PDB file of C-alpha atoms and ligand atoms in Angstrom:
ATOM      1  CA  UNK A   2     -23.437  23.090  -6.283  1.00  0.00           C
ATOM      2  CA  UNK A   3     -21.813  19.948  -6.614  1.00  0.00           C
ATOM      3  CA  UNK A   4     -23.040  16.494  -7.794  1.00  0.00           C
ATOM      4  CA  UNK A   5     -24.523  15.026  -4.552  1.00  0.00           C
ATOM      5  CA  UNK A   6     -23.736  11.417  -5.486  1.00  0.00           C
ATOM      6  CA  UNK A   7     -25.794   8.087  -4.136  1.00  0.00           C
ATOM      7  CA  UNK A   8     -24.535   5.597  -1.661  1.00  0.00           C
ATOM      8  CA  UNK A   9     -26.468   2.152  -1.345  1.00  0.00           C
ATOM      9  CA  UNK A  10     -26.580   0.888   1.937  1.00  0.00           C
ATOM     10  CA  UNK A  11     -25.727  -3.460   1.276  1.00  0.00           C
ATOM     11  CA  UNK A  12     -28.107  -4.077   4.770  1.00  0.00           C
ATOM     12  CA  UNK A  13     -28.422  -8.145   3.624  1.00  0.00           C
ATOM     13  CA  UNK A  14     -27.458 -10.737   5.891  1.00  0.00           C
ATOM     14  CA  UNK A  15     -25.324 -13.013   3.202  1.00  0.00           C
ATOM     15  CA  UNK A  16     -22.930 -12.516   0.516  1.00  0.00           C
ATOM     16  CA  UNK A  17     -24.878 -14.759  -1.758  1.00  0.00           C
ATOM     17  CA  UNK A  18     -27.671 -11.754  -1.164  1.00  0.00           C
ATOM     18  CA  UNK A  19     -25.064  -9.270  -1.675  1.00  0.00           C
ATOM     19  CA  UNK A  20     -24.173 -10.431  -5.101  1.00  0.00           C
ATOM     20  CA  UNK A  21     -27.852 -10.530  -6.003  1.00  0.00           C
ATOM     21  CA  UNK A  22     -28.367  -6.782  -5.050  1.00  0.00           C
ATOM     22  CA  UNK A  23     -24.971  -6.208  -7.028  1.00  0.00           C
ATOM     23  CA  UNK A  24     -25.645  -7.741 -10.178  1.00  0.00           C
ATOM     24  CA  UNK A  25     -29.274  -6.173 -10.568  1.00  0.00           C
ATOM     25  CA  UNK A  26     -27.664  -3.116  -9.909  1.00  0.00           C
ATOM     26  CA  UNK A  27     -24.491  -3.500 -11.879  1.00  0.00           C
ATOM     27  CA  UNK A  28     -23.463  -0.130 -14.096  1.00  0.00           C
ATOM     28  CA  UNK A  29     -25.477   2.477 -12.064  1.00  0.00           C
ATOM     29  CA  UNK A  30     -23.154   4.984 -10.545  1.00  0.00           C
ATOM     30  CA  UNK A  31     -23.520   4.075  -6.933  1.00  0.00           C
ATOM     31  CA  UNK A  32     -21.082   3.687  -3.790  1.00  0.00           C
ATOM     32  CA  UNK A  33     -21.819   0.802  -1.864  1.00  0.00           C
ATOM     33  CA  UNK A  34     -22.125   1.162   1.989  1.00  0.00           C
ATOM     34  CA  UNK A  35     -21.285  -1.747   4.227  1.00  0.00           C
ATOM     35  CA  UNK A  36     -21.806  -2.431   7.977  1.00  0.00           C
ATOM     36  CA  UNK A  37     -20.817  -3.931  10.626  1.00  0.00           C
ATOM     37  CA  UNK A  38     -23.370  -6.974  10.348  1.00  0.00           C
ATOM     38  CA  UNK A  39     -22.283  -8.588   7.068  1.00  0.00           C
ATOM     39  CA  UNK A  40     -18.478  -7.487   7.349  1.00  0.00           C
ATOM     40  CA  UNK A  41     -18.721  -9.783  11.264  1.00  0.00           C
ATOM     41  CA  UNK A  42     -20.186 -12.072   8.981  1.00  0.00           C
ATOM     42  CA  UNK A  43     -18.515 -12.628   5.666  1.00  0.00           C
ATOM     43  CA  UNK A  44     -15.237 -10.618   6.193  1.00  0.00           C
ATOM     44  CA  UNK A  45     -13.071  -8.564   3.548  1.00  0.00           C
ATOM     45  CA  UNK A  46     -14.938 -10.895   1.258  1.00  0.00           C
ATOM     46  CA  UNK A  47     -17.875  -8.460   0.957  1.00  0.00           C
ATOM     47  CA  UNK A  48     -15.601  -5.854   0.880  1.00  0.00           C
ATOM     48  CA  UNK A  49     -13.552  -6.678  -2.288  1.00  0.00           C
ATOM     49  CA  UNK A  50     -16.975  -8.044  -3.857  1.00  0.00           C
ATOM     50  CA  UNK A  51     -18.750  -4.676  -3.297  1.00  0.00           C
ATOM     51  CA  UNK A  52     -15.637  -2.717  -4.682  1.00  0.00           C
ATOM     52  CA  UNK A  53     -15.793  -5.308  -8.052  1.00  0.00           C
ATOM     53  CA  UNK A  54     -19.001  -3.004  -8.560  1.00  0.00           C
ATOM     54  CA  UNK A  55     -19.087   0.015  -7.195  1.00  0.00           C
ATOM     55  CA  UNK A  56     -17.218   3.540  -7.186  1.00  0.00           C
ATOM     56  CA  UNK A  57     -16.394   2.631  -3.938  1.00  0.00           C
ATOM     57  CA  UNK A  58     -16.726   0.795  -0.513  1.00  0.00           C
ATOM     58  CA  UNK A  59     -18.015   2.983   2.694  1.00  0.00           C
ATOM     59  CA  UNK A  60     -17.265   0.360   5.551  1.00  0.00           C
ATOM     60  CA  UNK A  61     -19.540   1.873   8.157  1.00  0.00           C
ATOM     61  CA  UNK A  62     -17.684   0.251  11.198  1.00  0.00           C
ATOM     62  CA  UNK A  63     -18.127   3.483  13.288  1.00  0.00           C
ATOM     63  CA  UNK A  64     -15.139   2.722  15.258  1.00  0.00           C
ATOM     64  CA  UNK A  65     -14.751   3.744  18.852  1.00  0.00           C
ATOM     65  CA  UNK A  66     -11.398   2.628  20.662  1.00  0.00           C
ATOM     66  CA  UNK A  67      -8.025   3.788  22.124  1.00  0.00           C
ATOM     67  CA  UNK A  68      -6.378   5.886  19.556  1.00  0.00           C
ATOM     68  CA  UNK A  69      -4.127   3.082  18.651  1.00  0.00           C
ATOM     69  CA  UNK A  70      -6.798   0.419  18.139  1.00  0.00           C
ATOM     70  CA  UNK A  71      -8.463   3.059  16.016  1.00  0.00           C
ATOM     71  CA  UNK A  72      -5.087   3.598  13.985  1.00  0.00           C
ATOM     72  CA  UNK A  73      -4.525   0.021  13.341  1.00  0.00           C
ATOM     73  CA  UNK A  74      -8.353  -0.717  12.485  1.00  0.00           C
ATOM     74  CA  UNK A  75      -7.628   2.259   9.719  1.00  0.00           C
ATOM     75  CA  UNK A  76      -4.631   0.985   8.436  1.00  0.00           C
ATOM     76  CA  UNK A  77      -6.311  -2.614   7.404  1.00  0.00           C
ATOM     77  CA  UNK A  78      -9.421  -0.448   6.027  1.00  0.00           C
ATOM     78  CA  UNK A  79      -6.352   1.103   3.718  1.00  0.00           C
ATOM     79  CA  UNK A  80      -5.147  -2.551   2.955  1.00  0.00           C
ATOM     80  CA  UNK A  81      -8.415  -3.471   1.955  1.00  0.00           C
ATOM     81  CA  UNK A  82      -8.776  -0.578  -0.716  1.00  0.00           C
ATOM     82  CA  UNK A  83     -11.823   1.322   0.723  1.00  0.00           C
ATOM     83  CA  UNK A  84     -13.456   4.364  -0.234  1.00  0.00           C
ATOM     84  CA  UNK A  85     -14.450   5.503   3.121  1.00  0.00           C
ATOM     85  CA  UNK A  86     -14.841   4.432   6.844  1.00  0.00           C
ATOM     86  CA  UNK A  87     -16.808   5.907   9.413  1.00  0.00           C
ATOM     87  CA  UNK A  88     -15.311   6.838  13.590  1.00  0.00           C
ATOM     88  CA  UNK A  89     -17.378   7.989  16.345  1.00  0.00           C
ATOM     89  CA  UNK A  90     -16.082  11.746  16.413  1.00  0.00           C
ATOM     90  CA  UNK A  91     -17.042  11.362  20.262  1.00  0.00           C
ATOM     91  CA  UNK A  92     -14.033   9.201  20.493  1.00  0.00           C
ATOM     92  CA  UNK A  93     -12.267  12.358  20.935  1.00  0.00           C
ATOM     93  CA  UNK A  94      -9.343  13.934  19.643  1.00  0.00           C
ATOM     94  CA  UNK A  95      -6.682  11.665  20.195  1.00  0.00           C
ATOM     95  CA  UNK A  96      -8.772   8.499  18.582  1.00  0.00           C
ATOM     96  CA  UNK A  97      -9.286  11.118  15.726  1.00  0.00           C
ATOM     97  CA  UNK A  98      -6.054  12.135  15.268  1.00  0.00           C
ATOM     98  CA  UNK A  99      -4.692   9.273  15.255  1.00  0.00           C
ATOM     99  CA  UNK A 100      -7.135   7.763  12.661  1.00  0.00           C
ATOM    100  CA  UNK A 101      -6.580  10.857  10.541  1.00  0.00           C
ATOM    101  CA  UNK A 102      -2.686  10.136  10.420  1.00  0.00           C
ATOM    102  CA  UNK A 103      -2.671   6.730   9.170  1.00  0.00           C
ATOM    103  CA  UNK A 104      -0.574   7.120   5.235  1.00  0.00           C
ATOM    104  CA  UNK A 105      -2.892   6.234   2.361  1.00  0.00           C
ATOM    105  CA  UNK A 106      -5.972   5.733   4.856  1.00  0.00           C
ATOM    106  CA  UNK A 107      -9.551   6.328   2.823  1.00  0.00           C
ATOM    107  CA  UNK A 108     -11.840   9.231   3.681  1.00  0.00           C
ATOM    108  CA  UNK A 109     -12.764   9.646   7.275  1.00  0.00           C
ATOM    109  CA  UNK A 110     -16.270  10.390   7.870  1.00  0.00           C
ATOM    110  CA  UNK A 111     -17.325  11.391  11.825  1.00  0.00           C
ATOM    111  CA  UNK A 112     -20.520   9.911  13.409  1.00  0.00           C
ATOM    112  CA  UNK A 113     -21.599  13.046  15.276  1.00  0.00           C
ATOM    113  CA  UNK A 114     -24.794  11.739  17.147  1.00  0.00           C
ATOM    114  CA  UNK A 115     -26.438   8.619  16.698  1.00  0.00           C
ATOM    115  CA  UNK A 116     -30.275   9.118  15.033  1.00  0.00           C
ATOM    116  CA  UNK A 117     -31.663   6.834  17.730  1.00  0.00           C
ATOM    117  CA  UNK A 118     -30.797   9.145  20.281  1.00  0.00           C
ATOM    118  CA  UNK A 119     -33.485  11.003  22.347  1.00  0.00           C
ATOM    119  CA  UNK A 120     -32.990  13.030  24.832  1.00  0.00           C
ATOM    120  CA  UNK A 121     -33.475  10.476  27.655  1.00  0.00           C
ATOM    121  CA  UNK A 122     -30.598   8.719  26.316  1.00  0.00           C
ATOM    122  CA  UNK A 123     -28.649  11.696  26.319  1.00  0.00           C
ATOM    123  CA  UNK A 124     -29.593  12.353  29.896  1.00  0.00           C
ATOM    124  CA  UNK A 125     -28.775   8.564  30.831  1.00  0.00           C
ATOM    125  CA  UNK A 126     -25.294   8.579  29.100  1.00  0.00           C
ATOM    126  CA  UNK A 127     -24.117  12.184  30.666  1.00  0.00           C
ATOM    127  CA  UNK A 128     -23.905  14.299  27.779  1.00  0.00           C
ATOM    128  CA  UNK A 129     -24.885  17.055  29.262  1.00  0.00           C
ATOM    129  CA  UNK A 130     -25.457  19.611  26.187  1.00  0.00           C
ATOM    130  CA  UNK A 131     -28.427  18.584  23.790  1.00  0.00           C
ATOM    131  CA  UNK A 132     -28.660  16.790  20.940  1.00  0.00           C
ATOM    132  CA  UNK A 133     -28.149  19.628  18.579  1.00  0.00           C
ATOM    133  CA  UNK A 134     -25.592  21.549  20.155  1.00  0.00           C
ATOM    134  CA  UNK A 135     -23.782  18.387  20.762  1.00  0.00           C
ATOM    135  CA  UNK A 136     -23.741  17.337  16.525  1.00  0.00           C
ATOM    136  CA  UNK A 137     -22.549  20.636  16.155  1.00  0.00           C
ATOM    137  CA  UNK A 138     -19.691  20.447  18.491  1.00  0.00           C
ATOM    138  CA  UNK A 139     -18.542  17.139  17.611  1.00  0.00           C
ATOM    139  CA  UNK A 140     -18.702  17.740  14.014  1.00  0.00           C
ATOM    140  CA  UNK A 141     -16.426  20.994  14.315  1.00  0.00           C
ATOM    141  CA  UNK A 142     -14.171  18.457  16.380  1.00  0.00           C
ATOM    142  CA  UNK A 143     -14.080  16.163  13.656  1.00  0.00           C
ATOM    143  CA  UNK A 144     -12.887  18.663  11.107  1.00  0.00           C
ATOM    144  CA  UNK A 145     -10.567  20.182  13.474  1.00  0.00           C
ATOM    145  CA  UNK A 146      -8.780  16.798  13.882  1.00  0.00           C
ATOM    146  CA  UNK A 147      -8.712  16.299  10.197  1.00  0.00           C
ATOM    147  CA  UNK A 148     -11.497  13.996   8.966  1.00  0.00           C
ATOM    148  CA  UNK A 149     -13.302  14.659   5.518  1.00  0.00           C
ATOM    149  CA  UNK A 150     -16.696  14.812   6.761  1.00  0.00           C
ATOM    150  CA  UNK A 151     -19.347  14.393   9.042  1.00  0.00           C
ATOM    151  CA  UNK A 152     -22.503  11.963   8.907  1.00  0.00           C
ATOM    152  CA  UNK A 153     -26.161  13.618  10.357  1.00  0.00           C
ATOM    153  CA  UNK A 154     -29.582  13.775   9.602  1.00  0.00           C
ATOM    154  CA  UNK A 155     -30.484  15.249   6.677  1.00  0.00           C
ATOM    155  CA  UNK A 156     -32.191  18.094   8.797  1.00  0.00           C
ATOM    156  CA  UNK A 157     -29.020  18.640  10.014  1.00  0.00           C
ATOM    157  CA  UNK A 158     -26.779  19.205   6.870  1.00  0.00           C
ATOM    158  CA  UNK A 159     -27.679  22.813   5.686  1.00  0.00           C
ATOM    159  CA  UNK A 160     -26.487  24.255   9.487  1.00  0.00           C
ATOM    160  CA  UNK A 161     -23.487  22.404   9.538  1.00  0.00           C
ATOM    161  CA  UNK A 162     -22.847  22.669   6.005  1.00  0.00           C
ATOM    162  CA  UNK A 163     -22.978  26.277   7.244  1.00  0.00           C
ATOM    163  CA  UNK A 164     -20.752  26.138  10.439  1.00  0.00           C
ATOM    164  CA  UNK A 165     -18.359  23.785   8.322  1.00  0.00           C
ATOM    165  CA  UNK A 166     -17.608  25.704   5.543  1.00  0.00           C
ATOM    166  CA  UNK A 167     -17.642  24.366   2.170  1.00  0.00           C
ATOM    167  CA  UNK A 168     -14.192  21.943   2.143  1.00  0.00           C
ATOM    168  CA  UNK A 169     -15.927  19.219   4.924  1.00  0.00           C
ATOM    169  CA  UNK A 170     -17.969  16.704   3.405  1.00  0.00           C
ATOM    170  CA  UNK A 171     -21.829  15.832   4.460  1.00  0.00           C
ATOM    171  CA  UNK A 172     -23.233  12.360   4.143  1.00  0.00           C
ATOM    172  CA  UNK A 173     -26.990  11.747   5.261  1.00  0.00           C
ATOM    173  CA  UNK A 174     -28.888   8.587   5.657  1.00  0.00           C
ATOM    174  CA  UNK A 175     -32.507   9.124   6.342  1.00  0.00           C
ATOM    175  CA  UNK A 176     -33.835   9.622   2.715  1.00  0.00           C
ATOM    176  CA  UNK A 177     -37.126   8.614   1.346  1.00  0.00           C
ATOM    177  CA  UNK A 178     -37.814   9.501  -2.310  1.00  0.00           C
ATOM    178  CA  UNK A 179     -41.693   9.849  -1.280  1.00  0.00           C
ATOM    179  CA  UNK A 180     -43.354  11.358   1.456  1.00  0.00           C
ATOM    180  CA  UNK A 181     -44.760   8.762   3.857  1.00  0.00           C
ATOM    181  CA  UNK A 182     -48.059   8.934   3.608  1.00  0.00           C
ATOM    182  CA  UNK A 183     -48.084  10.126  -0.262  1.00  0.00           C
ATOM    183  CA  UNK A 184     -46.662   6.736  -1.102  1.00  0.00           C
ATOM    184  CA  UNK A 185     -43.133   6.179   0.399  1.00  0.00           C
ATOM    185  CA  UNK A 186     -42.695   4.716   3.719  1.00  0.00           C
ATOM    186  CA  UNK A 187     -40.237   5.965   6.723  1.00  0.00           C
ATOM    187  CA  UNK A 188     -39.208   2.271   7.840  1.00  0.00           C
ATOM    188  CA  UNK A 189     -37.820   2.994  11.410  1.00  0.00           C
ATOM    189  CA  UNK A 190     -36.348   6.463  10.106  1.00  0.00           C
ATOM    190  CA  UNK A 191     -38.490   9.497  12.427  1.00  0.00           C
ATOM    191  CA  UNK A 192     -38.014  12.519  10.335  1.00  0.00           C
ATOM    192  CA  UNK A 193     -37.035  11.889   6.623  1.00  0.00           C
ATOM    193  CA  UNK A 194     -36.012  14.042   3.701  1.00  0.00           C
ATOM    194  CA  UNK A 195     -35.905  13.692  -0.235  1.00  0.00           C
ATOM    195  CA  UNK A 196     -33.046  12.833  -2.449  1.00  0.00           C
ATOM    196  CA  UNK A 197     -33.497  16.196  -3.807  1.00  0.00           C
ATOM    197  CA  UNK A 198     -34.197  18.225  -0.704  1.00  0.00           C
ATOM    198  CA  UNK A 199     -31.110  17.003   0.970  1.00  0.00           C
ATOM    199  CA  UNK A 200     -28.484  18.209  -2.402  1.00  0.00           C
ATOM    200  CA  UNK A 201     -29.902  21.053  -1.853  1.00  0.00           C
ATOM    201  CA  UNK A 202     -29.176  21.236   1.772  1.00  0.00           C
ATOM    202  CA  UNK A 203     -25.776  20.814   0.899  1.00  0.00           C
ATOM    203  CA  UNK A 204     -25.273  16.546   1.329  1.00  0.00           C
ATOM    204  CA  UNK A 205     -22.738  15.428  -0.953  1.00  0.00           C
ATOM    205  CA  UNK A 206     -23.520  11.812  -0.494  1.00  0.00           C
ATOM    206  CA  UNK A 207     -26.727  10.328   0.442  1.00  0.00           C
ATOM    207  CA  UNK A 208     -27.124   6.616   1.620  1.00  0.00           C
ATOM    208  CA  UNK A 209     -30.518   4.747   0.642  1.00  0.00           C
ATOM    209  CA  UNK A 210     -30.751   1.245   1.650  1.00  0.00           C
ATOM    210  CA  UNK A 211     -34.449   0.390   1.995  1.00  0.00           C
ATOM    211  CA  UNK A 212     -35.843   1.975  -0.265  1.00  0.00           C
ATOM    212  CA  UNK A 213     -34.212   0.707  -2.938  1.00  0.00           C
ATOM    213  CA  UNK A 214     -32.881  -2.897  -1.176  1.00  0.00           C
ATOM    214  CA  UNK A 215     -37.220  -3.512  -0.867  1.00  0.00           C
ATOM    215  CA  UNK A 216     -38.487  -2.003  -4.343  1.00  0.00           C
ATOM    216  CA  UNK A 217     -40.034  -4.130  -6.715  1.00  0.00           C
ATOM    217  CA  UNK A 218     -37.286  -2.569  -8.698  1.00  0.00           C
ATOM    218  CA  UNK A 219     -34.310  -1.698  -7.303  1.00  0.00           C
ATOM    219  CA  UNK A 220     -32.557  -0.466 -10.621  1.00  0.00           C
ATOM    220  CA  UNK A 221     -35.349   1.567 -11.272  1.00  0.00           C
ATOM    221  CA  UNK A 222     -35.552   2.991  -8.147  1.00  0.00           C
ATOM    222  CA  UNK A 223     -31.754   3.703  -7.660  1.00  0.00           C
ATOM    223  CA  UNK A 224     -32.161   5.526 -11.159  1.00  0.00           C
ATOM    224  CA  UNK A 225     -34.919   7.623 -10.033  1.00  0.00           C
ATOM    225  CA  UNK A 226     -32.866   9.109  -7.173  1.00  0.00           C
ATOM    226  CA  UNK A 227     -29.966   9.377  -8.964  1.00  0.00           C
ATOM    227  CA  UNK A 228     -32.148  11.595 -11.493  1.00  0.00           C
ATOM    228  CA  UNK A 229     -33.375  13.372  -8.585  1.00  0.00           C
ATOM    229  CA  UNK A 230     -30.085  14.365  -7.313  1.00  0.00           C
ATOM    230  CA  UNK A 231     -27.915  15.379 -10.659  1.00  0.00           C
TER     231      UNK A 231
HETATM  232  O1  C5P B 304     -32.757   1.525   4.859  1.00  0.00           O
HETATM  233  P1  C5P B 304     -32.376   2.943   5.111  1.00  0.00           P
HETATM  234  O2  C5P B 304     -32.391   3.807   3.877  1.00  0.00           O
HETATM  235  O3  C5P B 304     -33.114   3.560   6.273  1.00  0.00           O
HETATM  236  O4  C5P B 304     -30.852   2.783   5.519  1.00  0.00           O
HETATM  237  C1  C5P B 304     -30.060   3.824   5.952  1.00  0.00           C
HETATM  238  C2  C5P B 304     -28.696   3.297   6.269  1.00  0.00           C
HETATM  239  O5  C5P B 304     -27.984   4.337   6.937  1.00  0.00           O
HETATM  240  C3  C5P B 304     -28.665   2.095   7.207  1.00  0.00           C
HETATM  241  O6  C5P B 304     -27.533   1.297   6.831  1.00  0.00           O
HETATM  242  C4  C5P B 304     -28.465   2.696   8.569  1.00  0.00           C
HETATM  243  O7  C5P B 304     -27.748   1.867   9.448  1.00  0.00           O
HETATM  244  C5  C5P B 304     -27.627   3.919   8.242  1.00  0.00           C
HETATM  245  N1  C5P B 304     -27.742   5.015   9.177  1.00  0.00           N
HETATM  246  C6  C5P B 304     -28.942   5.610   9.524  1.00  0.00           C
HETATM  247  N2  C5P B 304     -28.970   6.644  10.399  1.00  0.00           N
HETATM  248  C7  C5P B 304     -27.841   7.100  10.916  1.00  0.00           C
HETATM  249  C8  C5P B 304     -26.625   6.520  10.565  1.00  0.00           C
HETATM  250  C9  C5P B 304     -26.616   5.465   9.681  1.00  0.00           C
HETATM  251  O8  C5P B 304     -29.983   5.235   9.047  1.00  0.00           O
HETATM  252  N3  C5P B 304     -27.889   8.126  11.737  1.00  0.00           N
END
């Protein structure tokens, strides 16, 4: 099996917060992930002062456009040097196609189904398969239209690691080092998994933000995972 390798999740509302995460985390092996909230904010700023740091940027935009929208969004991501950006795989093939064609683009990695989803919402926005069924078949979509990997729950990575095959990469937020209740805490996350039970379900990158963002060490606590998962 693989090294599955660490991705922190930057969820801090100012680059002057950003550096300060950076520098007490500076020379651990760690990708840095970054959303939509401090990239509206601060711009490619964050982005090229992540990647100073890091082994690489995920910009977690999870774009969802017209296939040409999509394209062009991809093509800056390119320009700005990131590792990895994330699409909504139910943007469908075209959008992924289209992203997936862009020369020099960084890793594509398909949102299948949002976490916060329930099944009322999935009534209440049409999708008429459920929940699981659904991550399955937009994750085989995504591969089919050439992205690298998929993003799911950690519960969710050993069947599609299955159904995907070994080539298609698995990132899974959702991790907690601790079970809640023996010591960790689940923030707003429902159902959470360790760093080490989610290698071994086959993730190849795990994103902790929390957990390490709110410890009253964060280089200590990024270590410990990384132990966990080597
Ligand atoms: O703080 P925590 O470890 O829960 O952060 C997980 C990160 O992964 C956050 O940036 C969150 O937006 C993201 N994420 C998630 N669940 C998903 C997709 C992304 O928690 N299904």
């Amino acid at each position: 099996m693989p090294d599955t390798e660490l991705i922190i999740a930057l969820d801090v509302p100012t680059m002057e917060a950003e550096r300060e995460i950076l520098e007490t985390l500076k020379g651990l092996p760690v990708h840095y992930k970054l959303g939509p909230a401090l990239f509206t904010g601060a711009g490619p700023a964050c982005v090229e002062l992540a990647g100073k740091y890091g082994r690489g940027v995920f910009l977690d935009l999870k774009l969802h456009d017209i296939p040409n929208t999509v394209k062009r969004a991809v093509e800056q991501a390119a320009r700005l040097g990131v590792f990895s950006l994330s699409v909504h795989a139910s943007g469908g093939p075209g959008m992924l196609r289209a992203a997936a064609a862009v020369p020099g683009r960084p890793k594509l990695w398909g949102i299948t189904v949002l976490t916060s989803f329930d099944e009322a919402s999935f009534a209440r926005v049409g999708f008429r398969a459920g929940a699981a069924e659904t991550v399955d078949s937009l994750a085989a979509l995504a591969r089919e239209c050439g992205l690298d990997g998929v993003v799911c729950s950690p519960n969710e990575a050993a069947r599609l690691r299955a159904a995907l095959g070994p080539g298609a990469e698995i990132i899974t937020p959702g991790i907690r080092r601790a079970a809640p209740g023996a010591g960790g805490r689940a923030d707003d996350q429902k159902r959470t998994t360790t760093p080490r039970e989610a290698a071994a379900a086959g993730a190849d990158y795990i994103v902790v933000g929390r957990p390490v963002l709110g410890a009253p060490d964060p280089a200590a606590e990024a270590a410990a995972i990384l132990e966990e998962i080597s």
